[in-house]
CSV table of C-alpha atoms in Angstrom, one decimal:
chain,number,residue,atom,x,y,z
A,365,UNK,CA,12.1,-4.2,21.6
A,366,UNK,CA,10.9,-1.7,24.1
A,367,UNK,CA,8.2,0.7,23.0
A,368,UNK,CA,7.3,-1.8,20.4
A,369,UNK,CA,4.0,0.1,18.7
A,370,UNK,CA,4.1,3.4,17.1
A,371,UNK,CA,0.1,4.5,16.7
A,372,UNK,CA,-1.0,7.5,14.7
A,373,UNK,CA,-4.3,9.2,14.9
A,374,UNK,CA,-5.3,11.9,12.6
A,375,UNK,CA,-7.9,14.2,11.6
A,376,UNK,CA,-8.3,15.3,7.9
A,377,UNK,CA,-10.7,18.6,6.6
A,378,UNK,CA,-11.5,18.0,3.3
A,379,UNK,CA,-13.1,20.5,0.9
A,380,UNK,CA,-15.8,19.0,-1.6
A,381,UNK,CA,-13.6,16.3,-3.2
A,382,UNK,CA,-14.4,12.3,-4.2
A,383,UNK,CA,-11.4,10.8,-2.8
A,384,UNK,CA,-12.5,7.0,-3.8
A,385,UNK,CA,-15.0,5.8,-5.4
A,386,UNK,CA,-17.2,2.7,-5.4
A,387,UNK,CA,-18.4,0.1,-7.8
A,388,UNK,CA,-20.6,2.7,-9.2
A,389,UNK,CA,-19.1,5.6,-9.1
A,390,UNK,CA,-19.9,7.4,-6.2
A,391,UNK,CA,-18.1,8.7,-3.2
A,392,UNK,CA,-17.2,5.4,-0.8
A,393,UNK,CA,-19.4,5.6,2.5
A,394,UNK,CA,-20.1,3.7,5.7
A,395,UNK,CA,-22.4,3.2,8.1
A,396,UNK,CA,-21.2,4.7,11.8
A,397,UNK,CA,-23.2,5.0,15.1
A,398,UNK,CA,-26.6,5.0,12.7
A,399,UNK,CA,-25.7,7.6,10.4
A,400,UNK,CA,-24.2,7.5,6.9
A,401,UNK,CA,-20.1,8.5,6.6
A,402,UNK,CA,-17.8,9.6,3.9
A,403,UNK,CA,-15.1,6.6,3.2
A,404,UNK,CA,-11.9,5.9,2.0
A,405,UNK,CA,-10.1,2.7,1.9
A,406,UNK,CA,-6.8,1.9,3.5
A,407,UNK,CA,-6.0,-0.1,-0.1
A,408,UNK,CA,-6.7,3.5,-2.0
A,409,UNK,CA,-4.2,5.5,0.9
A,410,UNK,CA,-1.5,3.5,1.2
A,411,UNK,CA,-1.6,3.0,-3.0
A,412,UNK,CA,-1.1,6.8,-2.7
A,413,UNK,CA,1.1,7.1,-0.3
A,414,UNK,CA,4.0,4.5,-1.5
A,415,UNK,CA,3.7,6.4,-5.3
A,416,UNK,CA,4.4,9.6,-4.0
A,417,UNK,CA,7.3,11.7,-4.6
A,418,UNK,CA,7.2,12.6,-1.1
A,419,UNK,CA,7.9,8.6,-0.1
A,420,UNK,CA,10.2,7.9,-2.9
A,421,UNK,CA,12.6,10.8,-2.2
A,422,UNK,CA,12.3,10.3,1.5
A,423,UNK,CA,13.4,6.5,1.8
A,424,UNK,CA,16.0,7.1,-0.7
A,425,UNK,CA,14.8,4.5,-3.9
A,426,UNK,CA,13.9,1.6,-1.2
A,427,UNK,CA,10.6,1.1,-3.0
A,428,UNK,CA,9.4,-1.7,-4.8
A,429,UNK,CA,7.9,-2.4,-7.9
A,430,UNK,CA,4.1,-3.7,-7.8
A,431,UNK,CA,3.2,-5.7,-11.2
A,432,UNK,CA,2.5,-8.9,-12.7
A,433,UNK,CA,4.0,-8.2,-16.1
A,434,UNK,CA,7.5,-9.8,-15.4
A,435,UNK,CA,7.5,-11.4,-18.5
A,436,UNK,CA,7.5,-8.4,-20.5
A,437,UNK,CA,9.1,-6.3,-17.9
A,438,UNK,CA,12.4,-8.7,-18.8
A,439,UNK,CA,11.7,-8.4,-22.7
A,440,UNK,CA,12.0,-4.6,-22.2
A,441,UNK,CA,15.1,-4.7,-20.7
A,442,UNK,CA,17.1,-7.3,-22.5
A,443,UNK,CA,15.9,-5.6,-25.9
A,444,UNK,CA,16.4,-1.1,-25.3
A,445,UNK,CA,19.7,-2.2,-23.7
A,446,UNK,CA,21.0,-4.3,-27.1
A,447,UNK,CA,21.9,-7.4,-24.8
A,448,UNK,CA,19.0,-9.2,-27.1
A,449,UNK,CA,17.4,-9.4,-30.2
A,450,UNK,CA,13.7,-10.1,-29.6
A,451,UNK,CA,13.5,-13.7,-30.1
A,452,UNK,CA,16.1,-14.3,-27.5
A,453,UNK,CA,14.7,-12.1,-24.8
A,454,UNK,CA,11.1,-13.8,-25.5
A,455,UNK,CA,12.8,-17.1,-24.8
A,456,UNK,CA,14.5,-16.1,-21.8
A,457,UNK,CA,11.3,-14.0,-20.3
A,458,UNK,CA,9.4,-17.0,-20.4
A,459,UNK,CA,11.8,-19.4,-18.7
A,460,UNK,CA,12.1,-17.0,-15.7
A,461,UNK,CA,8.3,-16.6,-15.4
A,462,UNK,CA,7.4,-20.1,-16.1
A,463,UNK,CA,9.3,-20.2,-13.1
A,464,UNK,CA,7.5,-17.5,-11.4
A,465,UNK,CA,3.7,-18.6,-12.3
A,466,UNK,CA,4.4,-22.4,-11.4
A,467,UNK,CA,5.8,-21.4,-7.8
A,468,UNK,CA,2.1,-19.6,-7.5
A,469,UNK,CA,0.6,-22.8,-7.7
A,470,UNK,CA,3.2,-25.2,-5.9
A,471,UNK,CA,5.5,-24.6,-3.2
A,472,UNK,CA,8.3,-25.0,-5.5
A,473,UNK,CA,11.9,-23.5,-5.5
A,474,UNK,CA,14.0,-25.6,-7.5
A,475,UNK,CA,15.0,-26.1,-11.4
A,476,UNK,CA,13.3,-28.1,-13.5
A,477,UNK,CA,14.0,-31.2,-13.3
A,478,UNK,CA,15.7,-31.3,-9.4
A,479,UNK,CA,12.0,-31.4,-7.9
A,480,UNK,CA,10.1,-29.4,-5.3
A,481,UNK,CA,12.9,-27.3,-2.7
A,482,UNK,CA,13.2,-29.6,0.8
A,483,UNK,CA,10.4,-29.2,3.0
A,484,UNK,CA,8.1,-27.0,0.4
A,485,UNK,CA,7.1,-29.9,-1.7
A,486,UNK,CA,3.0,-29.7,-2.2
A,487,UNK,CA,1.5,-33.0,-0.8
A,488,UNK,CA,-1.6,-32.7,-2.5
A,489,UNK,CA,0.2,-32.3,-5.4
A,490,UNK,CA,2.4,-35.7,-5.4
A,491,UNK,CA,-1.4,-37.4,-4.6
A,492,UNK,CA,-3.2,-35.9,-7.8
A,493,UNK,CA,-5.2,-38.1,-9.7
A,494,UNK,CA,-4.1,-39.0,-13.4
A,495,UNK,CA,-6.9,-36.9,-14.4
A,496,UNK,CA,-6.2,-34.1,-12.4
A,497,UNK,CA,-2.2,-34.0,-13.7
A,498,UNK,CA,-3.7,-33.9,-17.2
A,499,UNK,CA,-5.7,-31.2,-16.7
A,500,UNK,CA,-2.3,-29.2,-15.4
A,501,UNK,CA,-0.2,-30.5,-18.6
A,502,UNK,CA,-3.3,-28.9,-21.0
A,503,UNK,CA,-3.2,-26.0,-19.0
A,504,UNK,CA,0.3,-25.6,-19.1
A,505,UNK,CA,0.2,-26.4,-23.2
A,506,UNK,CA,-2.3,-23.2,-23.6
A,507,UNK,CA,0.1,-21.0,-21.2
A,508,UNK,CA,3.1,-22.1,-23.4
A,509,UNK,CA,1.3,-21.1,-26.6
A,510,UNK,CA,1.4,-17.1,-24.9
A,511,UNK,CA,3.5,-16.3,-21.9
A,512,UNK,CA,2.6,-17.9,-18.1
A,513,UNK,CA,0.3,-16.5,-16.3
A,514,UNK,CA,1.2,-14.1,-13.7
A,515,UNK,CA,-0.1,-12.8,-10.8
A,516,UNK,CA,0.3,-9.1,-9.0
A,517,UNK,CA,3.3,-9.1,-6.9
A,518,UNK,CA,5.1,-6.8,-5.3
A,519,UNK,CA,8.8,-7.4,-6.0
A,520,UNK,CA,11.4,-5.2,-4.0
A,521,UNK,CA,13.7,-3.1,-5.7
A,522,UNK,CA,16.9,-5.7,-5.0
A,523,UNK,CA,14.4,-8.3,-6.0
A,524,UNK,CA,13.8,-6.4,-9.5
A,525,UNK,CA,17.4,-5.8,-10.3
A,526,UNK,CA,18.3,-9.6,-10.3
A,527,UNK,CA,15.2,-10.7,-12.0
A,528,UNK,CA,17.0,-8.7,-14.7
A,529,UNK,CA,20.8,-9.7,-13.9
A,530,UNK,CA,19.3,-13.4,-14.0
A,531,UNK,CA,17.7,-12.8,-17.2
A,532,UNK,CA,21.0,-11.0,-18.6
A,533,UNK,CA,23.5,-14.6,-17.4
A,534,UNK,CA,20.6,-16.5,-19.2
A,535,UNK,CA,20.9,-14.9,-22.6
A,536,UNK,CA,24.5,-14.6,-22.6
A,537,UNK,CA,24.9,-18.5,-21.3
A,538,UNK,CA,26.1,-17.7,-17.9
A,539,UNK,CA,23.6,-20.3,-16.2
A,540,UNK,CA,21.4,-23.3,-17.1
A,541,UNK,CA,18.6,-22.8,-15.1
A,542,UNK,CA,16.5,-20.7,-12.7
A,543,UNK,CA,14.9,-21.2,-9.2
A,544,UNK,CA,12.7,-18.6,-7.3
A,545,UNK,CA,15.7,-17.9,-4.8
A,546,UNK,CA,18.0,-16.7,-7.6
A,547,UNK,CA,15.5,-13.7,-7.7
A,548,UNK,CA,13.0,-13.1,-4.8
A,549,UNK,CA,14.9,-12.5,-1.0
A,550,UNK,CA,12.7,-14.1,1.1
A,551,UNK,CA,11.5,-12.8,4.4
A,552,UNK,CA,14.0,-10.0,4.6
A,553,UNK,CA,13.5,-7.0,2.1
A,554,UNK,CA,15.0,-3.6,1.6
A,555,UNK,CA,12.1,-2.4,0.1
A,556,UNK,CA,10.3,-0.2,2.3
A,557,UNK,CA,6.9,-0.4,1.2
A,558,UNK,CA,7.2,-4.3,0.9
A,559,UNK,CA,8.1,-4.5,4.9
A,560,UNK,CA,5.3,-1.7,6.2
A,561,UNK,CA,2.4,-3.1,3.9
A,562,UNK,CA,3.6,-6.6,3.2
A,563,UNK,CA,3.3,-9.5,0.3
A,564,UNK,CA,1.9,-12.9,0.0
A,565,UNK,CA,3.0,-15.8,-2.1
A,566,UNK,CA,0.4,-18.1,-0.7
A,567,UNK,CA,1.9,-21.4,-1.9
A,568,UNK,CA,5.3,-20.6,-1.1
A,569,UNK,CA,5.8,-18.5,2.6
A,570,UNK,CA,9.4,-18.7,2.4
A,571,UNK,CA,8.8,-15.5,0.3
A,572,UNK,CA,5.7,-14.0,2.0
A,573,UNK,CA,6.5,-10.9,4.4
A,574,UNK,CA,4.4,-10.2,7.0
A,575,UNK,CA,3.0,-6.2,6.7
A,576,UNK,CA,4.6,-4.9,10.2
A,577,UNK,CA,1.9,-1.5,9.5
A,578,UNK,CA,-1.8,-1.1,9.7
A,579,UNK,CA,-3.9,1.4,8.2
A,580,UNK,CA,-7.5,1.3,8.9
A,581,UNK,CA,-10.1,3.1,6.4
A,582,UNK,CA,-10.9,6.7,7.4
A,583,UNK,CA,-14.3,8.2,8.2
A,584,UNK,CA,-16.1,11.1,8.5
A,585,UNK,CA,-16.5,11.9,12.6
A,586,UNK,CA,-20.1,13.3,11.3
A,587,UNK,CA,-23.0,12.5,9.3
A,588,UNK,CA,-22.3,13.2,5.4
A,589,UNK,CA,-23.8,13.1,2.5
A,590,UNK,CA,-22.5,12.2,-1.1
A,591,UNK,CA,-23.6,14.7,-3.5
A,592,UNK,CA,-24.4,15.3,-7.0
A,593,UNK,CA,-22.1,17.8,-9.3
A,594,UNK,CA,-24.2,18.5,-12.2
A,595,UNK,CA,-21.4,19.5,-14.8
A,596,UNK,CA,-21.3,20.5,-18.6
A,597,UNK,CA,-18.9,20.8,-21.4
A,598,UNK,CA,-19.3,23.6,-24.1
A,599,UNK,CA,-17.6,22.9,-27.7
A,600,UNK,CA,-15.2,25.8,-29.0
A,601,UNK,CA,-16.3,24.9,-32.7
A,602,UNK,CA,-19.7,24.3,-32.4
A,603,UNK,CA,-20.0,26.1,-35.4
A,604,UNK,CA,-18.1,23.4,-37.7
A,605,UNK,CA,-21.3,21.0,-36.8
A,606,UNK,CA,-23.7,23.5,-37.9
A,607,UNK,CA,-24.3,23.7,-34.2
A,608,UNK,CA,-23.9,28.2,-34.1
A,609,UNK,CA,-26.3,28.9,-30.9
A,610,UNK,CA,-26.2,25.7,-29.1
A,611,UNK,CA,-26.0,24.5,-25.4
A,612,UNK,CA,-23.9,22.2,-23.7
A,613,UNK,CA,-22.0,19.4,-25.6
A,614,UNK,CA,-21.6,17.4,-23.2
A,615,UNK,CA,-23.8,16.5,-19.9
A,616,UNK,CA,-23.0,14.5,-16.9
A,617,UNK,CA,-22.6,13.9,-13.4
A,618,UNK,CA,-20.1,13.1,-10.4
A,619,UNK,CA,-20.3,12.6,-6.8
A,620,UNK,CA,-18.4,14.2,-4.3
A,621,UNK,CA,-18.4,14.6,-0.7
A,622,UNK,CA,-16.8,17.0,2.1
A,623,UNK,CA,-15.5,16.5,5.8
A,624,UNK,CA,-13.5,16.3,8.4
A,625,UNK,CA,-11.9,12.5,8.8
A,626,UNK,CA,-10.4,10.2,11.1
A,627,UNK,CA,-7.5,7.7,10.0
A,628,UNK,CA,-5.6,5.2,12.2
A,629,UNK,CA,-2.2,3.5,11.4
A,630,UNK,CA,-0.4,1.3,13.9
A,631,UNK,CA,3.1,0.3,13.2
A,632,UNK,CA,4.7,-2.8,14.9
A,633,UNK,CA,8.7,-1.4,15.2
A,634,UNK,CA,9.9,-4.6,15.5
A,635,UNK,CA,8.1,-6.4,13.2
A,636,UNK,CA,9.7,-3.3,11.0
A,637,UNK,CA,13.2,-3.6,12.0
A,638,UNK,CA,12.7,-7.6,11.8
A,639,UNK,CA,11.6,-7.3,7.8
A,640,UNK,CA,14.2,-5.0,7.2
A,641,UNK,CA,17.0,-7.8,7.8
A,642,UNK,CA,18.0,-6.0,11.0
A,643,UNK,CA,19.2,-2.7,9.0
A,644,UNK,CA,17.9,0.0,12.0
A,645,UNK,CA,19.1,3.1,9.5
A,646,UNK,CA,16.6,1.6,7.1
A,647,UNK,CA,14.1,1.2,9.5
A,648,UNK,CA,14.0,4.7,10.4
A,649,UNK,CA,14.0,6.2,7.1
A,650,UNK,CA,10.8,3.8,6.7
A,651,UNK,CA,9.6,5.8,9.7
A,652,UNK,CA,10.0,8.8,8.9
A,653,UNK,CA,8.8,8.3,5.4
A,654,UNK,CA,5.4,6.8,6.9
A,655,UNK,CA,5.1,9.8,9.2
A,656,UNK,CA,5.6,12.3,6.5
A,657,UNK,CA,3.7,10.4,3.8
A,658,UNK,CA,0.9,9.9,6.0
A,659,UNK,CA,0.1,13.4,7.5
A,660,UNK,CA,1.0,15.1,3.7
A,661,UNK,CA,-0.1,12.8,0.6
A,662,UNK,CA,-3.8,12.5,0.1
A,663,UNK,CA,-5.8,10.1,-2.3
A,664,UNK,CA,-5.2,11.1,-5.5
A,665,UNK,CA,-8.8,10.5,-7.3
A,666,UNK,CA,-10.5,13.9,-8.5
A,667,UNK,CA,-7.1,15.9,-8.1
A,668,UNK,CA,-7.3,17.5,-10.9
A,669,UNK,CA,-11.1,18.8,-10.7
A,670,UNK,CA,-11.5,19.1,-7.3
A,671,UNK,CA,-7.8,20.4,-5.6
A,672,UNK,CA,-8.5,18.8,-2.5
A,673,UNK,CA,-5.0,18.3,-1.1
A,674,UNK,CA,-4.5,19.0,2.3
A,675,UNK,CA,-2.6,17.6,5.5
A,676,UNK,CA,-3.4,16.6,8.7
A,677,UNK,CA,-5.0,19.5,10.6
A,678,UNK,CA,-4.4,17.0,13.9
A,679,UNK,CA,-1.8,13.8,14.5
A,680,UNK,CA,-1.8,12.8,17.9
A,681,UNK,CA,1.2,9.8,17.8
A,682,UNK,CA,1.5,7.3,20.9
A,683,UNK,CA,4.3,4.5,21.3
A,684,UNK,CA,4.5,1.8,23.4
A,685,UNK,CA,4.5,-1.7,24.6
A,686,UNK,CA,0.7,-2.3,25.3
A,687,UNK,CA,-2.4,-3.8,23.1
A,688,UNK,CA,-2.7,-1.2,20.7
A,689,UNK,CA,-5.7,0.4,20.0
A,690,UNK,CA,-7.7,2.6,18.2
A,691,UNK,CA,-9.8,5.7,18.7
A,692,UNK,CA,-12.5,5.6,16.5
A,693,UNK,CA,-15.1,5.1,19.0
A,694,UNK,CA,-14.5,8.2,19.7
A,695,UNK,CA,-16.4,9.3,16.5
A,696,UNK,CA,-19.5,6.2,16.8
A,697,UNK,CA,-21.7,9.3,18.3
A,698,UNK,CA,-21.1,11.8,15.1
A,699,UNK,CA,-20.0,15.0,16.3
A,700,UNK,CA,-22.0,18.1,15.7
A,701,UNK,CA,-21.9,21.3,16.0
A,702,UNK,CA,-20.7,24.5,13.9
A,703,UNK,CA,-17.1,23.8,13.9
A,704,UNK,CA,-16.5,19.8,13.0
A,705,UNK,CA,-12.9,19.6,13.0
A,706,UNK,CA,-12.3,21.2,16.3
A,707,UNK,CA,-15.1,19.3,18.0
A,708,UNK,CA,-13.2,15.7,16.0
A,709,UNK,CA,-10.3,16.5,18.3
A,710,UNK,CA,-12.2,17.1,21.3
A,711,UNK,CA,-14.1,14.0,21.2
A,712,UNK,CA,-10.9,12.3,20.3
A,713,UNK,CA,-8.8,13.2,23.0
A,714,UNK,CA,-11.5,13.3,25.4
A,715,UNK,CA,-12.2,9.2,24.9
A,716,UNK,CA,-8.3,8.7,24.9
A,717,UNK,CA,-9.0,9.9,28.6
A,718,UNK,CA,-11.4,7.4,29.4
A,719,UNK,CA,-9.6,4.4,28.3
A,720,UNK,CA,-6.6,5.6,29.7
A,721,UNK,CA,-8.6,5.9,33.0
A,722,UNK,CA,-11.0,2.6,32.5
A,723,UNK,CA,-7.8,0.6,31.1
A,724,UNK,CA,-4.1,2.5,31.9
A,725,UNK,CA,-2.1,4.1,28.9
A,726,UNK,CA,-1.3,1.5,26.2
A,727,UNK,CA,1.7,4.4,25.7
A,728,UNK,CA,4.7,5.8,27.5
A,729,UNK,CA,4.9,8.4,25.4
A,730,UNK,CA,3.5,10.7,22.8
A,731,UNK,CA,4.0,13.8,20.3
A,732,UNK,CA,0.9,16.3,19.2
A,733,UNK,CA,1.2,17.8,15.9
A,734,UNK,CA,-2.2,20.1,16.2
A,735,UNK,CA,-2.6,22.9,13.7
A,736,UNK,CA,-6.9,23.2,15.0
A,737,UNK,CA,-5.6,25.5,17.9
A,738,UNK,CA,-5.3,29.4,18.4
A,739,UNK,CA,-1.4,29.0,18.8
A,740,UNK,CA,-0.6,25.6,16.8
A,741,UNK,CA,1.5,23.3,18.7
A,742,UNK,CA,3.9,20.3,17.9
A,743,UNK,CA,6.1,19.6,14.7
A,744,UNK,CA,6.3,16.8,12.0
A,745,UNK,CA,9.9,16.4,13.4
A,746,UNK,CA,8.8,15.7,17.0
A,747,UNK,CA,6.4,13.2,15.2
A,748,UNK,CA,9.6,11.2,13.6
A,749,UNK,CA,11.9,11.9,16.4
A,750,UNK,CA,9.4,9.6,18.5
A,751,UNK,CA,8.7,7.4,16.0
A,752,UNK,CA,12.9,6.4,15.6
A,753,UNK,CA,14.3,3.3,16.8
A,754,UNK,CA,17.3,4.1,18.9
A,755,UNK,CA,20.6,1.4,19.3
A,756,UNK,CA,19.6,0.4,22.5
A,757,UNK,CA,16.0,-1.0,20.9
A,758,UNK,CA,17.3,-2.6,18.1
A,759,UNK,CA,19.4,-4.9,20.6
């Protein structure tokens, strides 16, 4: 494919927010060029980005469902729609996700009873002790006695609408017996979200899919601090306690932080297209979802006491054929100075000049979406429109 990368760089201003927080509470941070940074993961953006109603409209339903309660996921179903009585949808839940948990620990896609699938059979397993098989028969006696255990997974949307269809031909005696390819696709989705960010069943690759977009975690271009919002809570009926005169009722405290930040994603358009079974339409509306998504849809932690949504005050998008790379260099010496966000895009572009000098462009073209200017220039559309794959591409 020509013009194979599409690379997004953008600058973020936040007001005092706490857009993720750590083991112990407190605003994420990093250390950058000596000094301490605001940080949010790529794990907590791209969590916010593929539940957005801004995603979900945009590609259309193509989103997958991310959970490792199959099991009562197909119980649900088979009962509020009357196709079961309880009993019977228990029954059948478990058969499917017996299935499902055993393939997560044996490369196995066939019934019970035909063997491991050709090719996929687990060596080490056909050379386990006696002692070790035990063990797996006890284990398997104490999932029995509850429901199998499951791990997260993120199922496509076709993938979650045959789980169910299976589950349906089950209760009403249509089939014997289940495999994992009566239900999961394999490499080729039409989920969205499944091909940009990817999925792993480690024991069986015949349904892992390779995450064809990269999203590194975003920093502050500037020394910052996490601090402390003392806080307190009044009582309305502090009177009913015998309490008539008294303080707060309730004391605490909560970190936040505040600056202007730097994200990189890099999308690999064939990689895309190739997860996507081939279907270029699709992979365009993926696009154009991740552009929109990604310059509009913030973390979503401390929404609600802090208001800190926003959008990109600066996208600079490059595509091309070369190593991609990113430009957060740019930002190892923090910037200074009275006006951060102009002085982030500044630095920015100005070490995008040096490599481009030291190195030649790793792009052959690019858009600017920059609302820090005098007279903003650039549009979300000429973002997408660059971003699209065209016929000739997809060939």
């Amino acid at each position: 494919m020509k013009d194979k990368f599409l690379q997004l760089h953008l600058l973020f201003a936040y007001g005092p927010s706490i857009l993720n927080r750590d083991d112990q509470g407190r605003h994420k941070t990093a250390m950058v060029g000596g000094v301490e940074r605001l940080r949010y993961s790529s794990q907590c953006a791209k969590r916010a980005w593929r539940t957005s109603d801004l995603f979900k409209t945009t590609v259309e339903g193509h989103v997958g469902i991310r959970t490792r309660y199959l099991y009562q996921g197909i119980i649900d179903h088979l009962v509020s729609n009357a196709i079961a009585v309880e009993k019977d949808a228990k029954k059948v839940a478990f058969e499917i996700a017996a299935r499902w948990a055993k393939a997560q620990d044996a490369a196995d896609d066939a019934p019970d009873g035909e063997g491991a699938a050709s090719g996929e059979a687990d060596a080490s397993s056909a050379e386990a002790t006696a002692e070790t098989k035990g063990k797996k028969k006890a284990a398997s006696k104490k999932a029995k006695a509850t429901e199998p255990t499951q791990v997260l997974f993120l199922f496509s949307d076709s993938e979650w609408k045959k789980v169910l269809a299976v589950a349906e031909e089950l209760v009403l005696k249509k089939r014997k017996d289940v495999a994992l390819s009566d239900f999961l696709d394999g490499n080729a989705t039409t989920a969205v979200d499944v091909a940009l960010w990817g999925r792993m069943l480690a024991q069986n690759h015949r349904y892992t899919v390779t995450a064809s977009c990269a999203v590194s975690h975003a920093i502050t271009t500037h020394k910052a601090l996490v601090e402390d919002d003392y806080f307190s809570a009044c009582d309305d009926c502090a009177d009913l306690g015998g309490e008539v005169g008294a303080g707060a009722s309730h004391i605490d405290t909560k970190s936040f932080g505040a600056g202007v930040y730097y994200q990189y994603v890099c999308l690999n358009r064939a990689q895309l297209l190739e997860s996507l079974g081939g279907d270029t339409d699709l992979a365009n509306l993926a696009i154009a979802g991740l552009i929109k998504t990604v310059t509009q849809v913030t973390p979503t932690a401390g929404q609600s006491t802090h208001a800190h949504a926003t959008r990109a005050a600066y996208v600079l998008a490059e595509i091309g054929d070369a190593q991609p790379r990113s430009l957060a260099a740019a930002f190892t010496r923090p910037v200074r100075g009275g006006d951060a966000l102009a002085d982030s895009v500044t630095a920015l572009t100005n070490w995008r000049t040096k490599l481009d000098a030291l190195d030649g462009q790793c792009w052959s073209r690019d858009a600017v979406r920059d609302a820090t200017r005098s007279e903003p220039i650039g549009s979300l559309g000429a973002l997408i429109d660059l971003g699209q794959i065209t016929p000739a591409e997809s060939v």
